[in-house]
């Protein structure tokens, strides 16, 4: 519906980046980044009402009721096939289950002013028993709790006892008078999972046992004395039993996850939708935006509109309208006065509203649902294709006009620029008139006086100008609908010090009629 170039020049992707920054899950962020405008009025209104409900809940709760969790869908697939998940994967599943339970608890209430979100959240299933089984059994990504099973607790008790017996035996050896003289240090160390003592190489024959390692110089051997070999074997057997029991527990928990995998995946879909909806609510709060009225009768009315990408302390709110008394708006004024920003604002806010996003306007604003928003803004001349600025714009405009119909909002920036002014102005008026004949809403910026006259003398076409303060040589960024603007070239040049005789000579060249 919307061309990629239009989305780019209107900076729609920056809005999506802002939206995605408010999502708490990777799946929610992905949904935000893939958002595209809707073209059905009923669907647009439903999407906007979802955002309004999110606003209500955020105001009531103070923050989002959603908890972030990783994407566990690959784990669910493995578990459903009978694979054993590792502790990290199972803990991630438990996070997902907790997020589902928390969202349902917060959103499925008696509130009657959030029916869409409440209805969506009511599809969430809770698995408190499975959630508790996982979190009760697994302490961290590397460790299971002693309480994961009675068998594991018993095995670990035997491991602890075996450890103590081995260490007691070795400590008595390293601190005994008969052994200490053979050791590099009076310590007990572990090599390859076996308890050893550091014996000097030259005393190897005096300490019978198994050599498990040696120092880099070869001066020290790490020996497991024969007196503790049997105790060490016993310890090793208990550790093997511990590994087997851990594998059994993980497989059992994974089986429980696999049995519920379809319903958990259903929860993920619902949570992703909720994450996306609450991201829209957060963006609305961030922009101090409101729910616009939508229509399919071709009317756009933006009250105290602000461009959403301009900082709030710098933006100047304006009123603009299109599609009721006139279907074409010709915006004039000096460079840097805000003409292009106004054009982008019309297009960007239309796209936002059709995505179900609130827009930064005042109450009483209305936006038309368009099938297409087409824009020719900015200079994208192609060196590789040897296209001049004029040719680049004209190639784009040709493609736009081929798609234009009565359901199109079309935006032209500096239409007819980059060529002979007389021909450019005539061409611009003809293009606008053709787009109007196809039934499109048109907004265009220009410096051409001929287009101002065209707007003044053509029914259905209206002038607008970006106000400029000649005293300060600064634009006010206020849009004045119904008043043609001027470039103020003489006044600006005079204020900058251009000699008066040059100003007068230039003025003499402008006809009285102009």
Short mmCIF file of C-alpha atoms in Angstrom, two decimals:
data_model
loop_
_atom_site.label_atom_id
_atom_site.label_comp_id
_atom_site.label_asym_id
_atom_site.label_seq_id
_atom_site.Cartn_x
_atom_site.Cartn_y
_atom_site.Cartn_z
CA UNK A 1 0.00 0.00 0.00
CA UNK A 2 2.74 2.49 0.94
CA UNK A 3 5.89 2.69 -1.15
CA UNK A 4 9.18 2.11 0.65
CA UNK A 5 10.53 5.42 -0.64
CA UNK A 6 7.58 7.32 0.86
CA UNK A 7 8.10 5.65 4.24
CA UNK A 8 11.77 6.61 4.08
CA UNK A 9 11.41 10.26 3.08
CA UNK A 10 8.67 10.81 5.66
CA UNK A 11 11.03 9.26 8.29
CA UNK A 12 8.41 6.70 9.25
CA UNK A 13 11.14 4.20 10.19
CA UNK A 14 12.31 6.56 12.95
CA UNK A 15 8.83 6.37 14.47
CA UNK A 16 9.03 2.57 14.35
CA UNK A 17 12.43 2.70 16.07
CA UNK A 18 10.93 4.84 18.83
CA UNK A 19 7.99 2.45 19.12
CA UNK A 20 10.26 -0.62 19.30
CA UNK A 21 12.29 0.95 22.11
CA UNK A 22 9.27 0.62 24.41
CA UNK A 23 8.78 -3.12 23.84
CA UNK A 24 10.02 -5.43 26.64
CA UNK A 25 10.57 -8.56 24.52
CA UNK A 26 12.47 -9.29 21.32
CA UNK A 27 9.23 -10.59 19.77
CA UNK A 28 7.44 -7.34 20.65
CA UNK A 29 10.28 -5.26 19.19
CA UNK A 30 10.12 -7.28 15.99
CA UNK A 31 6.35 -6.71 15.77
CA UNK A 32 6.91 -2.95 16.19
CA UNK A 33 9.58 -2.84 13.49
CA UNK A 34 7.30 -4.68 11.03
CA UNK A 35 4.31 -2.37 11.59
CA UNK A 36 2.71 -1.14 8.37
CA UNK A 37 -0.27 1.19 7.81
CA UNK A 38 -3.76 -0.27 7.52
CA UNK A 39 -6.19 0.88 4.84
CA UNK A 40 -9.53 -0.34 6.21
CA UNK A 41 -11.32 2.22 8.39
CA UNK A 42 -12.73 -0.37 10.82
CA UNK A 43 -9.32 -1.98 11.29
CA UNK A 44 -7.66 1.39 11.81
CA UNK A 45 -10.21 2.36 14.46
CA UNK A 46 -9.74 -0.97 16.23
CA UNK A 47 -5.96 -0.51 16.29
CA UNK A 48 -6.35 3.03 17.63
CA UNK A 49 -8.75 1.87 20.35
CA UNK A 50 -6.20 -0.76 21.43
CA UNK A 51 -3.69 2.05 21.90
CA UNK A 52 -6.27 4.06 23.83
CA UNK A 53 -6.91 1.10 26.15
CA UNK A 54 -3.16 0.69 26.71
CA UNK A 55 -3.03 4.38 27.67
CA UNK A 56 -5.84 3.85 30.18
CA UNK A 57 -4.09 0.87 31.79
CA UNK A 58 -0.68 2.61 31.87
CA UNK A 59 -2.30 5.59 33.59
CA UNK A 60 -4.06 3.31 36.09
CA UNK A 61 -1.07 1.05 36.85
CA UNK A 62 1.68 3.62 36.42
CA UNK A 63 3.71 1.28 34.22
CA UNK A 64 3.41 -1.70 31.91
CA UNK A 65 2.12 -4.93 33.49
CA UNK A 66 4.34 -6.96 31.15
CA UNK A 67 7.55 -8.72 32.18
CA UNK A 68 10.33 -9.27 29.67
CA UNK A 69 11.32 -12.83 28.78
CA UNK A 70 13.46 -14.45 26.06
CA UNK A 71 12.07 -16.14 22.97
CA UNK A 72 11.61 -19.76 24.11
CA UNK A 73 9.91 -21.08 20.98
CA UNK A 74 13.01 -23.07 19.87
CA UNK A 75 13.10 -24.70 23.34
CA UNK A 76 9.41 -25.59 23.08
CA UNK A 77 10.05 -27.30 19.74
CA UNK A 78 12.89 -29.37 21.23
CA UNK A 79 10.87 -30.30 24.31
CA UNK A 80 7.90 -31.34 22.18
CA UNK A 81 10.23 -33.74 20.32
CA UNK A 82 11.33 -35.36 23.59
CA UNK A 83 14.69 -33.66 24.01
CA UNK A 84 16.06 -32.75 27.43
CA UNK A 85 16.45 -29.00 27.92
CA UNK A 86 19.37 -27.57 29.84
CA UNK A 87 18.81 -25.54 33.03
CA UNK A 88 19.14 -22.21 31.20
CA UNK A 89 16.42 -23.16 28.71
CA UNK A 90 14.09 -24.38 31.45
CA UNK A 91 14.58 -21.20 33.48
CA UNK A 92 13.74 -19.19 30.35
CA UNK A 93 10.52 -21.18 29.97
CA UNK A 94 9.72 -20.44 33.62
CA UNK A 95 10.24 -16.71 32.92
CA UNK A 96 7.73 -16.97 30.07
CA UNK A 97 5.24 -18.73 32.35
CA UNK A 98 5.69 -16.07 35.03
CA UNK A 99 5.17 -13.30 32.44
CA UNK A 100 1.94 -14.97 31.29
CA UNK A 101 0.66 -15.31 34.85
CA UNK A 102 1.55 -11.72 35.76
CA UNK A 103 -0.07 -10.29 32.62
CA UNK A 104 -3.27 -12.26 33.11
CA UNK A 105 -3.47 -11.25 36.77
CA UNK A 106 -3.01 -7.56 35.94
CA UNK A 107 -5.22 -7.37 32.85
CA UNK A 108 -8.11 -9.78 33.34
CA UNK A 109 -10.12 -7.64 35.77
CA UNK A 110 -13.56 -6.14 36.16
CA UNK A 111 -12.55 -2.99 34.22
CA UNK A 112 -15.15 -2.32 31.56
CA UNK A 113 -13.20 0.37 29.65
CA UNK A 114 -10.50 -1.95 28.25
CA UNK A 115 -12.50 -4.73 26.54
CA UNK A 116 -10.00 -5.48 23.77
CA UNK A 117 -6.95 -5.87 25.99
CA UNK A 118 -8.93 -7.74 28.65
CA UNK A 119 -10.30 -10.11 26.02
CA UNK A 120 -6.84 -10.70 24.57
CA UNK A 121 -5.26 -11.33 27.98
CA UNK A 122 -8.04 -13.76 28.91
CA UNK A 123 -6.58 -16.19 26.38
CA UNK A 124 -3.41 -16.49 28.49
CA UNK A 125 -3.04 -19.87 30.23
CA UNK A 126 -1.31 -20.19 33.59
CA UNK A 127 0.95 -23.10 34.52
CA UNK A 128 1.82 -22.30 38.12
CA UNK A 129 2.63 -25.92 39.03
CA UNK A 130 5.10 -26.28 36.15
CA UNK A 131 6.55 -22.82 36.82
CA UNK A 132 7.13 -23.71 40.49
CA UNK A 133 8.55 -27.12 39.58
CA UNK A 134 11.19 -25.51 37.37
CA UNK A 135 12.12 -22.65 39.70
CA UNK A 136 12.08 -24.97 42.72
CA UNK A 137 14.40 -27.47 41.06
CA UNK A 138 16.84 -25.15 39.29
CA UNK A 139 18.88 -22.57 41.22
CA UNK A 140 20.85 -21.16 38.30
CA UNK A 141 21.97 -21.97 34.77
CA UNK A 142 24.64 -24.26 36.25
CA UNK A 143 23.10 -25.70 39.39
CA UNK A 144 20.09 -27.73 40.52
CA UNK A 145 18.68 -27.47 44.02
CA UNK A 146 19.11 -30.29 46.54
CA UNK A 147 15.31 -30.26 46.70
CA UNK A 148 14.89 -31.06 43.01
CA UNK A 149 14.18 -34.66 44.06
CA UNK A 150 14.55 -36.82 47.22
CA UNK A 151 17.05 -38.99 45.33
CA UNK A 152 19.24 -36.00 44.46
CA UNK A 153 19.19 -34.84 48.08
CA UNK A 154 20.24 -38.33 49.25
CA UNK A 155 23.01 -38.60 46.65
CA UNK A 156 24.41 -35.20 47.58
CA UNK A 157 24.36 -36.15 51.25
CA UNK A 158 26.53 -39.19 50.41
CA UNK A 159 28.81 -37.00 48.25
CA UNK A 160 29.27 -34.61 51.15
CA UNK A 161 30.10 -37.47 53.52
CA UNK A 162 32.55 -39.03 51.04
CA UNK A 163 34.21 -35.66 50.52
CA UNK A 164 34.65 -35.21 54.24
CA UNK A 165 36.15 -38.68 54.67
CA UNK A 166 38.66 -38.14 51.87
CA UNK A 167 39.68 -34.72 53.09
CA UNK A 168 40.00 -35.85 56.69
CA UNK A 169 42.26 -38.71 55.60
CA UNK A 170 44.44 -36.49 53.41
CA UNK A 171 44.63 -33.69 55.98
CA UNK A 172 45.89 -36.16 58.54
CA UNK A 173 48.56 -37.27 56.05
CA UNK A 174 49.77 -33.79 54.97
CA UNK A 175 50.01 -32.58 58.56
CA UNK A 176 51.59 -35.80 59.88
CA UNK A 177 55.30 -35.82 60.64
CA UNK A 178 55.97 -38.88 58.47
CA UNK A 179 54.54 -37.35 55.29
CA UNK A 180 55.08 -33.60 55.47
CA UNK A 181 58.79 -33.87 54.61
CA UNK A 182 57.91 -35.37 51.20
CA UNK A 183 55.54 -32.54 50.19
CA UNK A 184 56.12 -29.26 48.36
CA UNK A 185 53.27 -27.74 50.41
CA UNK A 186 51.02 -29.05 53.16
CA UNK A 187 47.83 -28.73 51.11
CA UNK A 188 45.17 -30.90 49.52
CA UNK A 189 44.35 -30.19 45.86
CA UNK A 190 42.09 -31.63 43.15
CA UNK A 191 43.27 -33.04 39.82
CA UNK A 192 40.90 -34.66 37.30
CA UNK A 193 38.23 -34.81 39.97
CA UNK A 194 40.48 -36.71 42.38
CA UNK A 195 41.94 -35.43 45.67
CA UNK A 196 45.75 -35.28 45.55
CA UNK A 197 48.74 -34.06 47.54
CA UNK A 198 51.79 -32.28 46.00
CA UNK A 199 54.79 -34.60 46.37
CA UNK A 200 58.38 -33.67 45.54
CA UNK A 201 59.64 -35.62 42.53
CA UNK A 202 62.60 -37.10 44.39
CA UNK A 203 60.34 -38.64 47.09
CA UNK A 204 57.95 -40.35 44.67
CA UNK A 205 58.83 -43.85 45.93
CA UNK A 206 57.97 -42.94 49.50
CA UNK A 207 54.35 -42.00 48.70
CA UNK A 208 52.55 -44.95 47.07
CA UNK A 209 49.55 -43.90 45.00
CA UNK A 210 48.29 -42.79 41.58
CA UNK A 211 49.92 -39.83 39.81
CA UNK A 212 47.24 -37.59 38.26
CA UNK A 213 49.34 -34.58 37.25
CA UNK A 214 52.69 -32.83 37.58
CA UNK A 215 53.93 -29.25 37.69
CA UNK A 216 55.25 -27.51 34.58
CA UNK A 217 58.83 -28.02 35.80
CA UNK A 218 58.25 -31.64 36.75
CA UNK A 219 59.50 -30.95 40.29
CA UNK A 220 56.09 -31.68 41.83
CA UNK A 221 53.84 -34.69 41.32
CA UNK A 222 50.18 -34.63 42.29
CA UNK A 223 49.53 -38.02 43.81
CA UNK A 224 46.34 -39.63 45.06
CA UNK A 225 47.65 -41.81 47.94
CA UNK A 226 46.58 -45.45 47.86
CA UNK A 227 45.05 -44.98 51.29
CA UNK A 228 42.30 -42.77 49.74
CA UNK A 229 41.93 -44.36 46.29
CA UNK A 230 38.96 -46.48 47.39
CA UNK A 231 37.39 -43.51 49.10
CA UNK A 232 37.93 -41.51 45.88
CA UNK A 233 36.34 -44.25 43.80
CA UNK A 234 33.35 -44.23 46.07
CA UNK A 235 33.07 -40.44 45.70
CA UNK A 236 33.32 -40.71 41.91
CA UNK A 237 30.49 -43.24 41.80
CA UNK A 238 28.25 -40.98 43.81
CA UNK A 239 29.02 -38.06 41.46
CA UNK A 240 28.14 -40.25 38.48
CA UNK A 241 24.81 -41.01 40.18
CA UNK A 242 24.33 -37.27 40.73
CA UNK A 243 24.80 -36.58 37.01
CA UNK A 244 22.34 -39.33 36.11
CA UNK A 245 19.74 -37.98 38.53
CA UNK A 246 20.19 -34.43 37.22
CA UNK A 247 19.70 -35.68 33.65
CA UNK A 248 16.57 -37.54 34.76
CA UNK A 249 15.16 -34.42 36.46
CA UNK A 250 15.89 -32.22 33.44
CA UNK A 251 14.29 -34.76 31.11
CA UNK A 252 11.21 -35.00 33.34
CA UNK A 253 10.80 -31.21 33.49
CA UNK A 254 11.39 -30.98 29.75
CA UNK A 255 8.69 -33.59 29.20
CA UNK A 256 6.22 -31.47 31.18
CA UNK A 257 7.18 -28.44 29.07
CA UNK A 258 6.79 -30.47 25.87
CA UNK A 259 3.32 -31.61 26.91
CA UNK A 260 2.20 -27.96 27.23
CA UNK A 261 4.29 -26.56 24.37
CA UNK A 262 1.35 -25.65 22.12
CA UNK A 263 -0.46 -23.71 24.84
CA UNK A 264 2.77 -22.00 25.94
CA UNK A 265 3.38 -20.97 22.33
CA UNK A 266 -0.17 -19.58 22.27
CA UNK A 267 0.74 -17.52 25.34
CA UNK A 268 3.80 -16.17 23.53
CA UNK A 269 1.62 -14.99 20.65
CA UNK A 270 -0.72 -13.19 23.08
CA UNK A 271 2.16 -11.67 25.06
CA UNK A 272 3.80 -10.45 21.85
CA UNK A 273 0.55 -8.74 20.83
CA UNK A 274 0.22 -7.19 24.30
CA UNK A 275 3.84 -6.05 24.23
CA UNK A 276 3.23 -4.37 20.88
CA UNK A 277 0.01 -2.71 22.10
CA UNK A 278 1.60 -1.38 25.29
CA UNK A 279 4.57 -0.10 23.25
CA UNK A 280 1.99 1.96 21.31
CA UNK A 281 0.59 3.21 24.62
CA UNK A 282 4.04 4.17 25.89
CA UNK A 283 4.83 6.01 22.64
CA UNK A 284 1.56 7.92 22.96
CA UNK A 285 2.50 9.02 26.47
CA UNK A 286 6.01 9.96 25.37
CA UNK A 287 4.65 12.17 22.57
CA UNK A 288 1.74 13.53 24.63
CA UNK A 289 -0.36 12.27 21.72
CA UNK A 290 -4.11 11.73 21.44
CA UNK A 291 -6.59 9.51 19.65
CA UNK A 292 -7.59 11.16 16.35
CA UNK A 293 -10.98 10.81 14.69
CA UNK A 294 -10.64 8.79 11.47
CA UNK A 295 -12.75 9.20 8.34
CA UNK A 296 -12.92 7.89 4.78
CA UNK A 297 -14.53 11.02 3.32
CA UNK A 298 -11.24 12.69 2.48
CA UNK A 299 -10.95 15.16 5.38
CA UNK A 300 -7.75 16.04 7.22
CA UNK A 301 -7.87 18.51 10.09
CA UNK A 302 -4.87 18.76 12.40
CA UNK A 303 -5.34 21.02 15.44
CA UNK A 304 -2.18 22.30 17.15
CA UNK A 305 -0.21 19.66 15.30
CA UNK A 306 3.43 18.99 16.23
CA UNK A 307 5.97 17.04 14.21
CA UNK A 308 6.72 13.98 16.39
CA UNK A 309 10.46 13.95 15.67
CA UNK A 310 11.11 17.58 16.65
CA UNK A 311 11.88 18.06 20.38
CA UNK A 312 8.85 19.36 22.27
CA UNK A 313 10.71 22.45 23.49
CA UNK A 314 11.48 23.48 19.89
CA UNK A 315 8.37 22.49 17.95
CA UNK A 316 5.77 25.16 17.14
CA UNK A 317 2.18 23.82 17.12
CA UNK A 318 0.15 24.74 14.01
CA UNK A 319 -3.34 24.21 12.63
CA UNK A 320 -3.83 22.87 9.13
CA UNK A 321 -6.66 21.30 7.21
CA UNK A 322 -7.32 19.79 3.82
CA UNK A 323 -10.16 17.98 2.04
CA UNK A 324 -13.25 19.88 3.08
CA UNK A 325 -13.37 23.36 1.54
CA UNK A 326 -10.38 22.62 -0.66
CA UNK A 327 -8.54 19.45 -1.74
CA UNK A 328 -5.20 21.03 -2.63
CA UNK A 329 -2.88 23.10 -0.43
CA UNK A 330 -0.03 25.17 -1.93
CA UNK A 331 2.50 26.01 0.80
CA UNK A 332 4.91 28.90 0.16
CA UNK A 333 7.48 30.83 2.15
CA UNK A 334 11.25 31.27 2.56
CA UNK A 335 13.79 28.50 2.79
CA UNK A 336 14.18 26.96 6.28
CA UNK A 337 10.74 28.38 7.12
CA UNK A 338 9.12 25.02 7.75
CA UNK A 339 7.46 24.20 4.41
CA UNK A 340 9.00 20.74 4.07
CA UNK A 341 8.40 19.96 7.75
CA UNK A 342 4.74 20.84 7.28
CA UNK A 343 4.55 18.53 4.27
CA UNK A 344 6.23 15.71 6.16
CA UNK A 345 3.96 16.26 9.15
CA UNK A 346 0.83 15.75 7.05
CA UNK A 347 2.17 12.52 5.56
CA UNK A 348 3.82 11.11 8.68
CA UNK A 349 0.81 11.66 10.94
CA UNK A 350 -1.46 10.06 8.35
CA UNK A 351 0.77 6.98 8.31
CA UNK A 352 0.97 6.89 12.11
CA UNK A 353 -2.78 7.13 12.55
CA UNK A 354 -3.33 4.36 9.99
CA UNK A 355 -0.94 2.20 12.02
CA UNK A 356 -3.11 2.63 15.11
CA UNK A 357 -0.71 5.10 16.72
CA UNK A 358 -1.88 8.18 18.56
CA UNK A 359 -0.63 11.41 17.02
CA UNK A 360 0.67 14.67 18.58
CA UNK A 361 -2.30 16.92 17.91
CA UNK A 362 -5.00 18.70 19.89
CA UNK A 363 -8.56 17.51 20.43
CA UNK A 364 -10.86 17.78 17.45
CA UNK A 365 -8.30 16.49 14.97
CA UNK A 366 -9.35 14.15 12.18
CA UNK A 367 -7.34 12.09 9.71
CA UNK A 368 -8.40 10.55 6.44
CA UNK A 369 -7.74 6.84 5.83
CA UNK A 370 -5.87 6.63 2.52
CA UNK A 371 -5.10 3.64 0.36
CA UNK A 372 -1.84 5.29 -0.66
CA UNK A 373 0.39 8.04 0.66
CA UNK A 374 2.87 9.11 -2.04
CA UNK A 375 5.63 11.65 -1.48
CA UNK A 376 8.32 13.31 -3.53
CA UNK A 377 10.47 15.02 -0.92
CA UNK A 378 14.20 15.63 -0.90
CA UNK A 379 16.89 15.36 -3.52
CA UNK A 380 17.72 11.77 -4.42
CA UNK A 381 19.50 12.30 -7.73
CA UNK A 382 21.41 9.26 -8.90
CA UNK A 383 25.00 9.70 -10.06
CA UNK A 384 25.09 6.06 -11.16
CA UNK A 385 22.07 6.59 -13.43
CA UNK A 386 23.21 10.08 -14.49
CA UNK A 387 19.93 11.62 -13.33
CA UNK A 388 19.87 15.34 -12.57
CA UNK A 389 17.88 16.71 -9.63
CA UNK A 390 15.01 17.61 -11.96
CA UNK A 391 15.11 14.26 -13.76
CA UNK A 392 15.22 12.37 -10.46
CA UNK A 393 12.17 14.19 -9.15
CA UNK A 394 10.29 13.85 -12.41
CA UNK A 395 10.97 10.09 -12.63
CA UNK A 396 9.56 9.69 -9.15
CA UNK A 397 6.53 11.88 -9.92
CA UNK A 398 5.75 9.88 -13.07
CA UNK A 399 5.59 6.71 -10.97
CA UNK A 400 3.46 8.43 -8.33
CA UNK A 401 0.91 9.70 -10.87
CA UNK A 402 0.54 6.21 -12.32
CA UNK A 403 -0.64 5.02 -8.89
CA UNK A 404 -2.75 8.03 -7.94
CA UNK A 405 -6.52 7.79 -7.57
CA UNK A 406 -9.29 9.13 -5.34
CA UNK A 407 -7.90 7.30 -2.28
CA UNK A 408 -4.46 8.90 -2.46
CA UNK A 409 -2.70 11.58 -0.42
CA UNK A 410 0.06 12.98 -2.60
CA UNK A 411 2.85 15.28 -1.34
CA UNK A 412 5.14 17.34 -3.63
CA UNK A 413 8.16 19.23 -2.25
CA UNK A 414 9.44 22.13 -4.42
CA UNK A 415 7.40 20.84 -7.34
CA UNK A 416 8.88 21.86 -10.69
CA UNK A 417 12.19 22.94 -9.16
CA UNK A 418 15.58 22.31 -10.71
CA UNK A 419 14.70 23.62 -14.18
CA UNK A 420 13.71 26.84 -15.99
CA UNK A 421 11.35 28.73 -13.62
CA UNK A 422 8.74 29.55 -16.26
CA UNK A 423 8.57 25.98 -17.55
CA UNK A 424 8.88 24.58 -14.02
CA UNK A 425 5.94 26.61 -12.73
CA UNK A 426 3.74 25.66 -15.70
CA UNK A 427 4.67 22.00 -15.31
CA UNK A 428 4.00 22.10 -11.56
CA UNK A 429 0.51 23.56 -12.06
CA UNK A 430 -0.29 20.96 -14.72
CA UNK A 431 0.88 18.09 -12.49
CA UNK A 432 -1.18 19.34 -9.56
CA UNK A 433 -4.23 19.77 -11.76
CA UNK A 434 -3.83 16.22 -13.11
CA UNK A 435 -3.52 14.76 -9.59
CA UNK A 436 -6.63 16.72 -8.57
CA UNK A 437 -8.54 15.38 -11.57
CA UNK A 438 -7.79 11.87 -10.34
CA UNK A 439 -9.45 12.74 -7.01
CA UNK A 440 -6.30 12.87 -4.86
CA UNK A 441 -5.69 15.11 -1.88
CA UNK A 442 -2.62 17.21 -2.75
CA UNK A 443 -0.20 19.25 -0.65
CA UNK A 444 2.74 20.93 -2.38
CA UNK A 445 5.48 23.39 -1.46
CA UNK A 446 6.85 25.94 -3.91
CA UNK A 447 8.62 29.27 -4.40
CA UNK A 448 6.84 29.98 -7.68
CA UNK A 449 4.59 33.07 -7.69
CA UNK A 450 2.63 31.50 -10.56
CA UNK A 451 1.47 28.69 -8.25
CA UNK A 452 0.30 31.22 -5.67
CA UNK A 453 -1.83 32.87 -8.36
CA UNK A 454 -3.05 29.42 -9.45
CA UNK A 455 -4.14 28.72 -5.86
CA UNK A 456 -5.89 32.08 -5.56
CA UNK A 457 -7.83 31.66 -8.80
CA UNK A 458 -8.68 27.96 -8.78
CA UNK A 459 -11.67 26.61 -6.81
CA UNK A 460 -10.66 23.79 -4.48
CA UNK A 461 -7.05 25.03 -4.21
CA UNK A 462 -5.85 27.08 -1.24
CA UNK A 463 -2.67 28.95 -0.37
CA UNK A 464 -0.79 28.55 2.90
CA UNK A 465 2.44 30.15 4.03
CA UNK A 466 5.14 29.65 6.62
CA UNK A 467 5.44 32.90 8.55
CA UNK A 468 8.78 34.72 8.59
CA UNK A 469 9.88 37.54 10.90
CA UNK A 470 11.80 40.01 8.73
CA UNK A 471 13.02 41.95 11.78
CA UNK A 472 14.81 38.96 13.28
CA UNK A 473 15.50 37.21 9.95
CA UNK A 474 14.04 34.08 11.51
CA UNK A 475 11.07 31.89 10.66
CA UNK A 476 8.32 31.63 13.27
CA UNK A 477 7.35 28.16 11.96
CA UNK A 478 3.67 29.16 12.17
CA UNK A 479 1.55 28.00 9.25
CA UNK A 480 -0.98 30.50 7.93
CA UNK A 481 -3.67 28.78 5.84
CA UNK A 482 -5.35 31.08 3.30
CA UNK A 483 -2.42 33.48 3.00
CA UNK A 484 0.21 33.14 0.24
CA UNK A 485 3.76 33.49 1.44
CA UNK A 486 6.79 35.16 -0.10
CA UNK A 487 10.46 34.41 -0.13
CA UNK A 488 11.36 37.78 1.46
CA UNK A 489 14.54 37.84 -0.61
CA UNK A 490 14.75 41.66 -0.72
CA UNK A 491 14.12 42.16 3.02
CA UNK A 492 16.53 39.40 4.02
CA UNK A 493 19.24 40.72 1.67
CA UNK A 494 18.81 44.24 3.03
CA UNK A 495 19.07 43.07 6.64
CA UNK A 496 22.26 41.19 5.74
CA UNK A 497 23.85 44.39 4.37
CA UNK A 498 23.33 44.21 0.60
CA UNK A 499 23.65 47.85 -0.66
CA UNK A 500 20.37 49.75 -1.02
CA UNK A 501 21.03 50.60 -4.68
CA UNK A 502 21.22 46.90 -5.52
CA UNK A 503 17.97 46.25 -3.67
CA UNK A 504 16.24 49.07 -5.57
CA UNK A 505 17.63 47.87 -8.89
CA UNK A 506 16.30 44.40 -8.22
CA UNK A 507 12.89 45.76 -7.21
CA UNK A 508 12.73 47.74 -10.47
CA UNK A 509 13.07 44.48 -12.38
CA UNK A 510 9.94 43.03 -10.72
CA UNK A 511 6.81 44.05 -12.55
CA UNK A 512 4.02 45.91 -10.76
CA UNK A 513 1.72 43.05 -11.65
CA UNK A 514 3.95 40.54 -9.85
#
